[in-house]
Coordinates of C-alpha atoms in Angstrom, one line a residue:
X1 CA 31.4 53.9 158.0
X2 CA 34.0 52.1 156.1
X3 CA 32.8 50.1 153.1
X4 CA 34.1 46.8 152.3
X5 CA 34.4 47.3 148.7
X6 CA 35.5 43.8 148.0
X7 CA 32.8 41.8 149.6
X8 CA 29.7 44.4 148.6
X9 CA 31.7 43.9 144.8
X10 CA 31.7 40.4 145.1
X11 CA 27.8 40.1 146.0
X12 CA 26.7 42.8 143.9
X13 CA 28.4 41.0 140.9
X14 CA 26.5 37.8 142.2
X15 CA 23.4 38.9 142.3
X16 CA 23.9 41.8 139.0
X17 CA 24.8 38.9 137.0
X18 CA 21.6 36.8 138.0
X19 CA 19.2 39.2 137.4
X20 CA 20.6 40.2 133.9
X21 CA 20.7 36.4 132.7
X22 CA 17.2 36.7 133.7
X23 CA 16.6 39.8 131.9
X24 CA 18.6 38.7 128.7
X25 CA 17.0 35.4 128.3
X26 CA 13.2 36.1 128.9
X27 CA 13.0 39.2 127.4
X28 CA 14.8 37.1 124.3
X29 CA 12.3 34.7 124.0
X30 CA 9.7 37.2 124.5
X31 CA 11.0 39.2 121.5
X32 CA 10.6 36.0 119.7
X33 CA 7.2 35.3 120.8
X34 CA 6.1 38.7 119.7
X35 CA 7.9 38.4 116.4
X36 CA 5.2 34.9 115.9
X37 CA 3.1 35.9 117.6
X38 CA 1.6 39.4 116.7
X39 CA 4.5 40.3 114.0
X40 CA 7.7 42.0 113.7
X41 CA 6.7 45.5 113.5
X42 CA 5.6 45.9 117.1
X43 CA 9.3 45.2 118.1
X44 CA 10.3 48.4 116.0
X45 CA 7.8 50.2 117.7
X46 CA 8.8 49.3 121.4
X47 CA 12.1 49.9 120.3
X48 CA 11.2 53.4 119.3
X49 CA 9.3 54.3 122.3
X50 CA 11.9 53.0 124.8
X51 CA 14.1 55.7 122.4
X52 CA 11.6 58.2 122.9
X53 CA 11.2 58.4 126.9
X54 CA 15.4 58.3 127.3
X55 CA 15.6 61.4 125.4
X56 CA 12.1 62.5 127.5
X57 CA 14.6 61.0 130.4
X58 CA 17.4 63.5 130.2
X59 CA 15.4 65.8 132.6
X60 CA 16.7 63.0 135.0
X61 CA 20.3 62.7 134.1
X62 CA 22.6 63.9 137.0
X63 CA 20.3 64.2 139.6
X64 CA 20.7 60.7 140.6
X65 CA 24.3 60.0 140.0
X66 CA 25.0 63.9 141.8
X67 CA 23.1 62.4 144.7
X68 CA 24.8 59.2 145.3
X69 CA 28.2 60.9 145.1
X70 CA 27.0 63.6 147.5
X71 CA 26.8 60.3 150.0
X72 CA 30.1 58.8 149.7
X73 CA 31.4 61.2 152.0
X74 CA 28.8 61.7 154.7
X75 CA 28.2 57.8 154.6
X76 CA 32.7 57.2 155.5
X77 CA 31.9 59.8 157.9
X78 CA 28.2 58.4 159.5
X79 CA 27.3 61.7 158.8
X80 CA 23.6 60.7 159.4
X81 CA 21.9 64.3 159.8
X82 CA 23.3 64.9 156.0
X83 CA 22.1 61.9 154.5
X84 CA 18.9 62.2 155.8
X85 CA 19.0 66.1 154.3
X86 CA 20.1 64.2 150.9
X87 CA 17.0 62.3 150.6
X88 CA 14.8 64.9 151.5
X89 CA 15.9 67.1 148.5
X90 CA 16.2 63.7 146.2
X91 CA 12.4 63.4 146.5
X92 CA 11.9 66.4 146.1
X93 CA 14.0 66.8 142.8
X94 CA 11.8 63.4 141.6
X95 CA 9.0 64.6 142.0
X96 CA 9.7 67.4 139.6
X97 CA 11.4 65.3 137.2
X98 CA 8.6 63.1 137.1
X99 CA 6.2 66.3 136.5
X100 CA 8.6 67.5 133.9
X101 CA 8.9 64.2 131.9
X102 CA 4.6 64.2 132.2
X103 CA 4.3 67.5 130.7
X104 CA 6.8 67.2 127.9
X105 CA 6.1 63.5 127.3
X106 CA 1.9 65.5 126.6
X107 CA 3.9 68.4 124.3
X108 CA 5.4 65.3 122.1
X109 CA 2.2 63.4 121.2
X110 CA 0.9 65.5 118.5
X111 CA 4.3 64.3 116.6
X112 CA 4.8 60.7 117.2
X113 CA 2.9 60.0 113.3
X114 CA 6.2 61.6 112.3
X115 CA 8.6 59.7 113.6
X116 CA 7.3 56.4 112.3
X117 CA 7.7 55.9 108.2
X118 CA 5.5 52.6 107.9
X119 CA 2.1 52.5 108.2
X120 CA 1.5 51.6 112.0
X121 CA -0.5 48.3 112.6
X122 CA -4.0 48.3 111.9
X123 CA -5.4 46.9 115.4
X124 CA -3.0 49.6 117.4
X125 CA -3.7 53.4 118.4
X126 CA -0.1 54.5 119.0
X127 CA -1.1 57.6 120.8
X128 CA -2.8 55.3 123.3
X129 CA 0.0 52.8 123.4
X130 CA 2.4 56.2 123.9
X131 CA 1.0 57.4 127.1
X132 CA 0.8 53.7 128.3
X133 CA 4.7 54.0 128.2
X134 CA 4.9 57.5 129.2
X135 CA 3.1 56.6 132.1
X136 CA 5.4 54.1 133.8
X137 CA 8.1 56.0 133.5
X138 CA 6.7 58.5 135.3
X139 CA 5.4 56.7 137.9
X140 CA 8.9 54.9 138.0
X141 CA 9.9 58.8 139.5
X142 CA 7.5 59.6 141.8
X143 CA 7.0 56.5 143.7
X144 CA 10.2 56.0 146.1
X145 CA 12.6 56.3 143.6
X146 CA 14.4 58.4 145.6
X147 CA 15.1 55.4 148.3
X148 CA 17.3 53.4 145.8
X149 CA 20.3 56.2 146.2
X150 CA 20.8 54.6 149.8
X151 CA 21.6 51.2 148.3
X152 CA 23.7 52.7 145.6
X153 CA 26.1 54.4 148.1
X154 CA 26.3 51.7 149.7
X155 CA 27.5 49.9 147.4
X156 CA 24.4 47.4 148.0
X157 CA 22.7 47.2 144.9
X158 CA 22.6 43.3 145.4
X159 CA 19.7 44.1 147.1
X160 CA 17.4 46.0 144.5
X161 CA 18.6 43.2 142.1
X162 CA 16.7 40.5 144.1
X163 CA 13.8 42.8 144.4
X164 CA 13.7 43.0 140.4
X165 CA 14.5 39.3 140.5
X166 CA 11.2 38.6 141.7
X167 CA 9.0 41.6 140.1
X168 CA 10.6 40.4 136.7
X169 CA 10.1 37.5 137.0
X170 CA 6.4 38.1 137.4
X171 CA 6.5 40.9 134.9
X172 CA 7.7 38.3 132.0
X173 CA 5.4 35.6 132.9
X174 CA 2.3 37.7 132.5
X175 CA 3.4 39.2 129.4
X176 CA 4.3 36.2 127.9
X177 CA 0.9 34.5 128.8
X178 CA -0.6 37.6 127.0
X179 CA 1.1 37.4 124.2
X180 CA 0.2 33.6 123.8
X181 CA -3.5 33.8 124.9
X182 CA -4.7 37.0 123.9
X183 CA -2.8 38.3 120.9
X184 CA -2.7 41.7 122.5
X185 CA 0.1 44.3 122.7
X186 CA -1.6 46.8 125.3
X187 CA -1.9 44.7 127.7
X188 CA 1.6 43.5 127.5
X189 CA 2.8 47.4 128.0
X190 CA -0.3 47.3 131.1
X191 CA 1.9 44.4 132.7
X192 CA 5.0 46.7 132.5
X193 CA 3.3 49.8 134.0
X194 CA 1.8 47.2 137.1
X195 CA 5.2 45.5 137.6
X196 CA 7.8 49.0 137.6
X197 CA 5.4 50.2 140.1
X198 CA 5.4 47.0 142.0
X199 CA 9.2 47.1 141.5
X200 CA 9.7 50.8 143.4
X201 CA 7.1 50.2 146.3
X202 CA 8.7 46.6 147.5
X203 CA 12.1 48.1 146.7
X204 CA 11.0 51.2 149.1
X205 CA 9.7 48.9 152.3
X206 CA 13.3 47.2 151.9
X207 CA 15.3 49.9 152.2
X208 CA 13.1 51.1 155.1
X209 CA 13.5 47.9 156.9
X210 CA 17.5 48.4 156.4
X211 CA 17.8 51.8 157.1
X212 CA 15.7 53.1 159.8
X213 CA 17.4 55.5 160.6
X214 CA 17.6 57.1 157.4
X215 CA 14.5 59.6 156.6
X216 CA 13.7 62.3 153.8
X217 CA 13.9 64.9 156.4
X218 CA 16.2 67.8 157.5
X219 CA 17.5 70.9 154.6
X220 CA 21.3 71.5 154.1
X221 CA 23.4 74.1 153.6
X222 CA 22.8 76.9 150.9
X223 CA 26.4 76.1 150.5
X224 CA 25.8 72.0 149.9
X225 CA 23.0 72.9 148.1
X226 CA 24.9 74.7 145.4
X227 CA 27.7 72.4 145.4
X228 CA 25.1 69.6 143.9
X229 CA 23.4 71.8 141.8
X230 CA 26.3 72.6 140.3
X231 CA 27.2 68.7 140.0
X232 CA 23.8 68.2 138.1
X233 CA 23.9 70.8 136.1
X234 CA 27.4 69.6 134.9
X235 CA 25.7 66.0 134.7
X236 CA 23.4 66.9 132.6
X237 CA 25.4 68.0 129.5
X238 CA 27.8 65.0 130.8
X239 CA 24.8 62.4 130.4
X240 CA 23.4 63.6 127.7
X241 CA 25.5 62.5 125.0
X242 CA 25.1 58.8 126.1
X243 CA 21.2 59.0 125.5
X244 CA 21.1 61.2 122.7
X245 CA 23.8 58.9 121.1
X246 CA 21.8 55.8 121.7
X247 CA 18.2 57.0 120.9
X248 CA 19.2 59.0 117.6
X249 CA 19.9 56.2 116.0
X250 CA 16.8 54.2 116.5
X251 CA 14.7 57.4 115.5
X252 CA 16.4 58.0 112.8
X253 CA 16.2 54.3 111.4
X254 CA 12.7 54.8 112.2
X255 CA 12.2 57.7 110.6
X256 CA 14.1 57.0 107.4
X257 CA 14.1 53.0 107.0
X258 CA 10.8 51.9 108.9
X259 CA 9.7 49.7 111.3
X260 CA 10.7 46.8 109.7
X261 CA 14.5 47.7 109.3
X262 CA 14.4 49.0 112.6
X263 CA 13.0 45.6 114.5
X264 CA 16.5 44.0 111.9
X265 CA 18.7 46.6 113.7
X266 CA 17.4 46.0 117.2
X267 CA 17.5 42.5 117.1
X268 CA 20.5 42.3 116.6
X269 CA 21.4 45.5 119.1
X270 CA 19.7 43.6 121.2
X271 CA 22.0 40.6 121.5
X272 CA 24.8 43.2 121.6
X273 CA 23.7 45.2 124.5
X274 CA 22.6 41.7 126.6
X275 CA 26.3 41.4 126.7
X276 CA 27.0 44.3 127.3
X277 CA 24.7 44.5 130.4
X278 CA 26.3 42.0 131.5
X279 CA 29.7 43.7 131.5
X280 CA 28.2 46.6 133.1
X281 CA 27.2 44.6 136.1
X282 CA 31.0 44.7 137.2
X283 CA 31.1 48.4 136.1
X284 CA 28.0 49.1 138.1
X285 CA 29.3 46.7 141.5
X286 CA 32.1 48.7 141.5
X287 CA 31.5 52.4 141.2
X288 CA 30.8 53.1 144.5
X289 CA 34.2 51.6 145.6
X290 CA 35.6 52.8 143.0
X291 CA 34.7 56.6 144.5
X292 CA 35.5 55.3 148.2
X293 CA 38.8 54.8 146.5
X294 CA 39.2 57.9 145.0
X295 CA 39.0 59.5 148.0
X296 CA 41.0 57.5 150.5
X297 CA 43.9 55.9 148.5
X298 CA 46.9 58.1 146.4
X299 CA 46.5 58.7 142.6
X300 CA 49.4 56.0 141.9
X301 CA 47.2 53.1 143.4
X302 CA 44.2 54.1 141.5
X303 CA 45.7 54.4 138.5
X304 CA 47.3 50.8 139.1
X305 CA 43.1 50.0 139.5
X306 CA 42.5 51.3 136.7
X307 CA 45.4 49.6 134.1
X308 CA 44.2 46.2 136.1
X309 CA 40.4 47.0 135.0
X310 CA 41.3 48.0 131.5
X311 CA 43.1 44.7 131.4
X312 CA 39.9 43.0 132.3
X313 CA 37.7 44.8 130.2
X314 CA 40.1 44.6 127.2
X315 CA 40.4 40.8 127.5
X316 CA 36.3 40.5 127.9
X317 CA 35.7 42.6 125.0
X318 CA 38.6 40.9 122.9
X319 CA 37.0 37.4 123.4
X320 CA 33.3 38.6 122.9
X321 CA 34.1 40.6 120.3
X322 CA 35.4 37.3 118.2
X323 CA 32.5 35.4 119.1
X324 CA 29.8 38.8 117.4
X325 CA 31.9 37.8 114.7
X326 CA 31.9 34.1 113.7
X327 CA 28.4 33.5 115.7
X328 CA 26.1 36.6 114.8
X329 CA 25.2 35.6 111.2
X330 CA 24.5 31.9 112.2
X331 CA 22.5 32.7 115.5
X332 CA 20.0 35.5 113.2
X333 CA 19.6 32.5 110.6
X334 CA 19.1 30.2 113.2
X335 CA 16.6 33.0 115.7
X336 CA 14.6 35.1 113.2
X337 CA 16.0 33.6 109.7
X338 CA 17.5 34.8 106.5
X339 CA 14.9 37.5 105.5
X340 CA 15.8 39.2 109.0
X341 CA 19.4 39.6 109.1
X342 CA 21.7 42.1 108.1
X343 CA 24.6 42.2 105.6
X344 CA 28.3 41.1 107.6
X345 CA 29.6 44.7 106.8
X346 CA 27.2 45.5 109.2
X347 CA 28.3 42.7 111.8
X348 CA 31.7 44.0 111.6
X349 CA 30.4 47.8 112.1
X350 CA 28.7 46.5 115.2
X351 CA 31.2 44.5 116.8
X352 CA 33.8 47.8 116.2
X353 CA 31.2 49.7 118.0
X354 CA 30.6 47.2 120.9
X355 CA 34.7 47.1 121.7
X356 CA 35.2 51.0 121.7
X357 CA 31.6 51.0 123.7
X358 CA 33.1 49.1 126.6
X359 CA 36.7 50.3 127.0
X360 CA 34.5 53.3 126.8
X361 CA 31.9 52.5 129.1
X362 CA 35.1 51.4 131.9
X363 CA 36.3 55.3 131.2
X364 CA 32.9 56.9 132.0
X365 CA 33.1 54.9 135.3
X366 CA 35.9 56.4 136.9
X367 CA 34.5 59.4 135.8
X368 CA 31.1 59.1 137.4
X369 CA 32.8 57.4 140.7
X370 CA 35.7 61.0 140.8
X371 CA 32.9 63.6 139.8
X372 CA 34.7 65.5 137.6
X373 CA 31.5 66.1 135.7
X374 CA 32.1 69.9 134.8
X375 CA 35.6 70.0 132.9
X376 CA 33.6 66.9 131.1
X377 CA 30.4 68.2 131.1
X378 CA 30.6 69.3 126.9
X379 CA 32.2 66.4 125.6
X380 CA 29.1 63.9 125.5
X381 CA 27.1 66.9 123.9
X382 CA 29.5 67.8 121.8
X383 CA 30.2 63.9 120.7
X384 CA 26.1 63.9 120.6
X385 CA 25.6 66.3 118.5
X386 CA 28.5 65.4 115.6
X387 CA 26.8 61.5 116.1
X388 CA 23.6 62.7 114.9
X389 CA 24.5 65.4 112.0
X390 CA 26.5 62.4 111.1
X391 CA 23.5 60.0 111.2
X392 CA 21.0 62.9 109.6
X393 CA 23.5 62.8 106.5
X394 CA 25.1 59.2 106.0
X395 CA 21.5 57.5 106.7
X396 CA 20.3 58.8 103.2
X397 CA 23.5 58.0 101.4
X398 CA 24.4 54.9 103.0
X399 CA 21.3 53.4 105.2
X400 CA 21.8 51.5 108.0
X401 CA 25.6 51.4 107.6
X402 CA 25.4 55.2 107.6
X403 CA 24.0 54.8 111.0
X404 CA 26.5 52.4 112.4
X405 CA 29.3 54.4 111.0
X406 CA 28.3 57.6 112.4
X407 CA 28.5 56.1 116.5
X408 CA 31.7 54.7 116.0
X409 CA 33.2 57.7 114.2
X410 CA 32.0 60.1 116.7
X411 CA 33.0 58.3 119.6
X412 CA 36.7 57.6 117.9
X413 CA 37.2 61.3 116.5
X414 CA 35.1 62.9 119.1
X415 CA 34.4 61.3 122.5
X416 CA 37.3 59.0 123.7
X417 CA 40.5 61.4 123.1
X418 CA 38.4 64.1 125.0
X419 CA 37.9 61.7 128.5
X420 CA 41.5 60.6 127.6
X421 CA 42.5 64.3 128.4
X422 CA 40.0 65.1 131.4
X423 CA 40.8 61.6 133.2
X424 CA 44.6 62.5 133.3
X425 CA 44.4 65.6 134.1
X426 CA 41.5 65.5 137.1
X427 CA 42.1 61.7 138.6
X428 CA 45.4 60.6 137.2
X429 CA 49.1 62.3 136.3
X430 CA 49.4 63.4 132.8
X431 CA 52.5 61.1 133.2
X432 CA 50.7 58.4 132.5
X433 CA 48.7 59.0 129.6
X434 CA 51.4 57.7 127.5
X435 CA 51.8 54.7 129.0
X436 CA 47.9 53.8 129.4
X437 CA 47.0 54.8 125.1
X438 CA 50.7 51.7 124.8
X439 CA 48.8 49.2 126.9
X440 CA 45.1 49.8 125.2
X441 CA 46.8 49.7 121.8
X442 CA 48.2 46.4 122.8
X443 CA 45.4 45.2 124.1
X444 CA 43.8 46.2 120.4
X445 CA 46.2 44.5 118.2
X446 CA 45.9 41.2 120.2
X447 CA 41.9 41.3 119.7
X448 CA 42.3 42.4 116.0
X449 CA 44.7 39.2 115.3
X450 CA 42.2 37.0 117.3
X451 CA 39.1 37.9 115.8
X452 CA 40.9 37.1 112.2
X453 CA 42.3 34.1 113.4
X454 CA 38.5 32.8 115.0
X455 CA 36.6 33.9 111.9
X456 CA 39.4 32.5 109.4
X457 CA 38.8 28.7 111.5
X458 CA 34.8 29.5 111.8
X459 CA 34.4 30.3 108.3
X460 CA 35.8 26.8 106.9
X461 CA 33.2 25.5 109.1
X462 CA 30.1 23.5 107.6
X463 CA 27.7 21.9 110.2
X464 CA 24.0 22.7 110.8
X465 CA 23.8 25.5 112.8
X466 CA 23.0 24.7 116.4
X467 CA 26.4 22.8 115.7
X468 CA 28.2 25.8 113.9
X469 CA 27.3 27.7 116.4
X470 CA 28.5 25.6 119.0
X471 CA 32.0 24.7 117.7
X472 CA 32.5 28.5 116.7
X473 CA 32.1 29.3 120.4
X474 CA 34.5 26.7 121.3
X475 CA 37.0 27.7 118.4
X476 CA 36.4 31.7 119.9
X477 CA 36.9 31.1 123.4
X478 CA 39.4 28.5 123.2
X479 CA 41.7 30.8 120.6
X480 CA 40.9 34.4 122.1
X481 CA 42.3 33.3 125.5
X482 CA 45.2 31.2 125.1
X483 CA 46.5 33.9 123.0
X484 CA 46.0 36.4 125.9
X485 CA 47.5 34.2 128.0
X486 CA 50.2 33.6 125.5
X487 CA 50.7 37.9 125.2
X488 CA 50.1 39.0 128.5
X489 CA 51.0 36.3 131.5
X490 CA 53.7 38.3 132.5
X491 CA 52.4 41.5 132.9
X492 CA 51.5 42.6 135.9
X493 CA 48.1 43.5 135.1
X494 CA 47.6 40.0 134.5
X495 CA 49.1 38.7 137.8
X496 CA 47.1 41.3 139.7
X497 CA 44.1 40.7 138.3
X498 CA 44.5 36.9 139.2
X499 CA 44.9 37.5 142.9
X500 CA 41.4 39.9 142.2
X501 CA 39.8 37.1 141.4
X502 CA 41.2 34.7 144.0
X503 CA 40.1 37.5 147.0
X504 CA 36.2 37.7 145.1
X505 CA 35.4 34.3 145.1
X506 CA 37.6 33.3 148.1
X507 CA 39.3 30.5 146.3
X508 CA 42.9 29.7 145.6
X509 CA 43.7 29.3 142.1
X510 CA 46.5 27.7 141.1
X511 CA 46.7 29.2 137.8
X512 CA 47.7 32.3 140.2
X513 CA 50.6 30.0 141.5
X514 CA 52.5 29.4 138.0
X515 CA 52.2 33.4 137.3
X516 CA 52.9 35.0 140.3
X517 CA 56.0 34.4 142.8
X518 CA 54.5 36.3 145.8
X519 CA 50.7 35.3 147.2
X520 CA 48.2 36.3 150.2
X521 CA 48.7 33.6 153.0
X522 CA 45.7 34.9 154.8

């Protein structure tokens, strides 16, 4: 079967980029409902179970991203008989993950008390608000879960993102009619448990409908069946790092600044990661084509893909990362006021984090989408593990900036120069490694110089804030791009990545005509 990455790309992005407005904005104004409503402690602890049950979650990691690889080649193929085979062992494997996550989810209850320095709420039983939590995620495993590979290797993930369109939707109505009417924070997590499994069984009858043909039957080889072992097992210490990098932090500010300085944190982690999801919608639209690519096309062409979606991601990040800057410490005044905002060292902590995060996040991609999970499969944990001795140290010397810190150094010093190495060795020539650390330096500079320049303009600045905030976008977006444009129009990144868009939205720009000298005429 031959994928049209393009068009799946282009509707995935569509759709992607709906749902997460949706899931950006609601869940925004329902952390400020909840912050009025019931208080800001109850945001530090939903914060810190969500932590909890990813680190309860890495029993998962690598079983579903082994699986959807394991299709790309029997879908190009219409290999049915082996993706049937596929799904049969996928349910199986969730089913065990689901009982595994149950039973140590159980083991960890005794210990929650300990993980929580303030006093808890008066009018909440955390043990029973624990399990409430524990349960959805495992029913999340055992009910279909296995189903949403089919639209993953695809490359139809359009799909499940107007099923959670609609079970969202209903999902934040309810708990926002809670929180206004009845002032209670269990049955705001009861919504949550009714709408993920709500989510999983529509999301199943779809994928039915689509797929007939495609049914959890059949075994495969002993042969296949090693092969994806191995891939998981590999995943597993690949993953791990990601999870254990992003819920360490929040349990550690939990267990050494509180509930209170946690809900700060997160609010403002918050706003970063909305963006940030957002970005990962293009990451996440693209992977599977990304591995069709892999596989079909010479290492010269994808590495041309990927210096064209570095250029992309660099220019994103650059201009978001200028607007963290000027806009955070207005929009926390403005959303939660002055007693709940952090000091700017700590802004400019965050938005380091959120640039090296997404050039990152692009590397991990072509990772995930070429497999090469085992030469990689230590440098997450190992990046893991220096994050968090890092944390357990700097957090009682230096608080929450010993937090921040920690991330970025152990992704710097640790992470990136490791997937530098196993990228150009496994997908790329070593040739190029040079050339690719030039551009992404470049690409640096330019952001570093623009984020001075905004916050230099923004900071003269005195207007109320709705209209600080508003001309500091302008002065952001107006700035960060024309001085891309200014550094970069002639590089053919910048060319290419103009005819991208013109083939995605199936309009002809004419800012593609006064860049580029050859076009499509088709």
């Amino acid at each position: 079967m031959k994928i049209e990455r393009t068009k799946n790309a282009s509707r995935n992005i569509v759709f992607g980029s709906i749902l997460k407005i949706i899931q950006i904005v609601v869940p925004f104004l329902l952390r400020t409902a909840m912050t009025y409503f019931i208080g800001i402690q109850y945001l530090g602890l939903n914060s810190l179970f969500t932590s909890i049950l990813q680190v309860l979650n890495l029993t998962e990691l690598g079983v579903g991203s082994a699986m959807v690889y394991s299709m790309y080649k029997p879908i190009a193929e219409d290999d049915s008989k082996s993706i049937c085979a596929l799904m049969q062992m996928y349910r199986l494997y969730y089913r065990v993950i689901g009982l595994i996550v149950l039973v140590f989810g159980l083991i960890l209850l005794p210990f929650l008390p300990y993980l929580i320095k303030d006093e808890i709420p008066s009018d909440i039983n955390v043990y029973i608000l624990y399990l409430l939590n524990l349960a959805s995620t495992v029913l999340s495993y055992w009910l279909f879960a296995y189903k949403n590979s089919l639209l993953q290797a695809h490359q139809r993930i359009d799909i499940s993102s107007k099923v959670m369109l609609f079970t969202n939707l209903l999902q934040y109505l309810f708990q926002f009619l809670v929180l206004w009417l009845f002032r209670n924070y269990y049955l705001y997590v009861i919504v949550m448990l009714v709408t993920q499994t709500l989510t999983n069984i529509i999301t199943a009858i779809v994928v039915s409908k689509l797929f007939p043909d495609y049914k959890p039957q059949g075994r495969l080889k002993k042969t296949e069946i090693k092969k994806i072992n191995q891939r998981i097992k590999n995943l597993f210490t690949s993953k791990i790092g990601a999870v254990v990098v992003n819920s360490a932090d929040t349990i550690v500010i939990s267990a050494f600044l509180g509930l209170t300085v946690l809900a700060v944190y997160q609010n403002y982690y918050y706003v970063l990661t909305a963006i940030i999801s957002i970005v990962a919608v293009f990451f996440n639209a693209c992977v599977a084509g990304i591995g069709n690519s892999l596989i079909v096309e010479t290492k010269e062409k994808n590495y041309n893909d990927l210096r064209k979606f570095t250029f992309v991601i660099a220019w994103l990040s650059g201009v978001c990362s200028s607007c963290f800057l000027c806009m955070f410490q207005p929009f926390m005044e403005l959303w939660m006021g002055k007693e709940n905002m952090l000091p700017f060292s700590a802004v400019m902590c965050l938005v380091i984090y959120y640039y090296i995060f997404e050039i990152n996040q692009l590397l991990n991609t072509y990772k995930d989408a070429g497999g090469i999970w085992r030469s990689d499969r230590f440098r997450p944990l190992v990046t893991a593990v220096t994050n968090l001795g890092l944390n357990l140290i700097m957090v009682q010397f230096l608080g929450i900036y010993g937090v921040l810190l920690s991330t970025v150094l152990s992704m710097i010093l640790v992470g990136m120069p490791w997937l530098f190495h196993n990228l150009f060795t496994e997908l790329f020539e070593k040739k190029y490694l040079k050339s690719y650390l030039f551009s992404l330096f470049g690409y640096l500079v330019v952001t570093i110089i623009a984020c001075a320049f905004c916050y230099g303009l923004c900071y003269i600045v005195t207007l109320p804030l709705i209209l600080h905030l508003i001309v500091d976008f302008l002065i952001c977006f107006v700035l960060c791009n024309l001085l891309y444009i200014l550094c970069f129009h002639k590089k053919k990144e910048f060319k290419e990545t103009i005819l991208l868009i013109d083939r995605i939205t199936h309009y002809k720009f004419h800012l593609a005509m006064l860049f580029t000298k050859e076009r499509d005429n088709s």
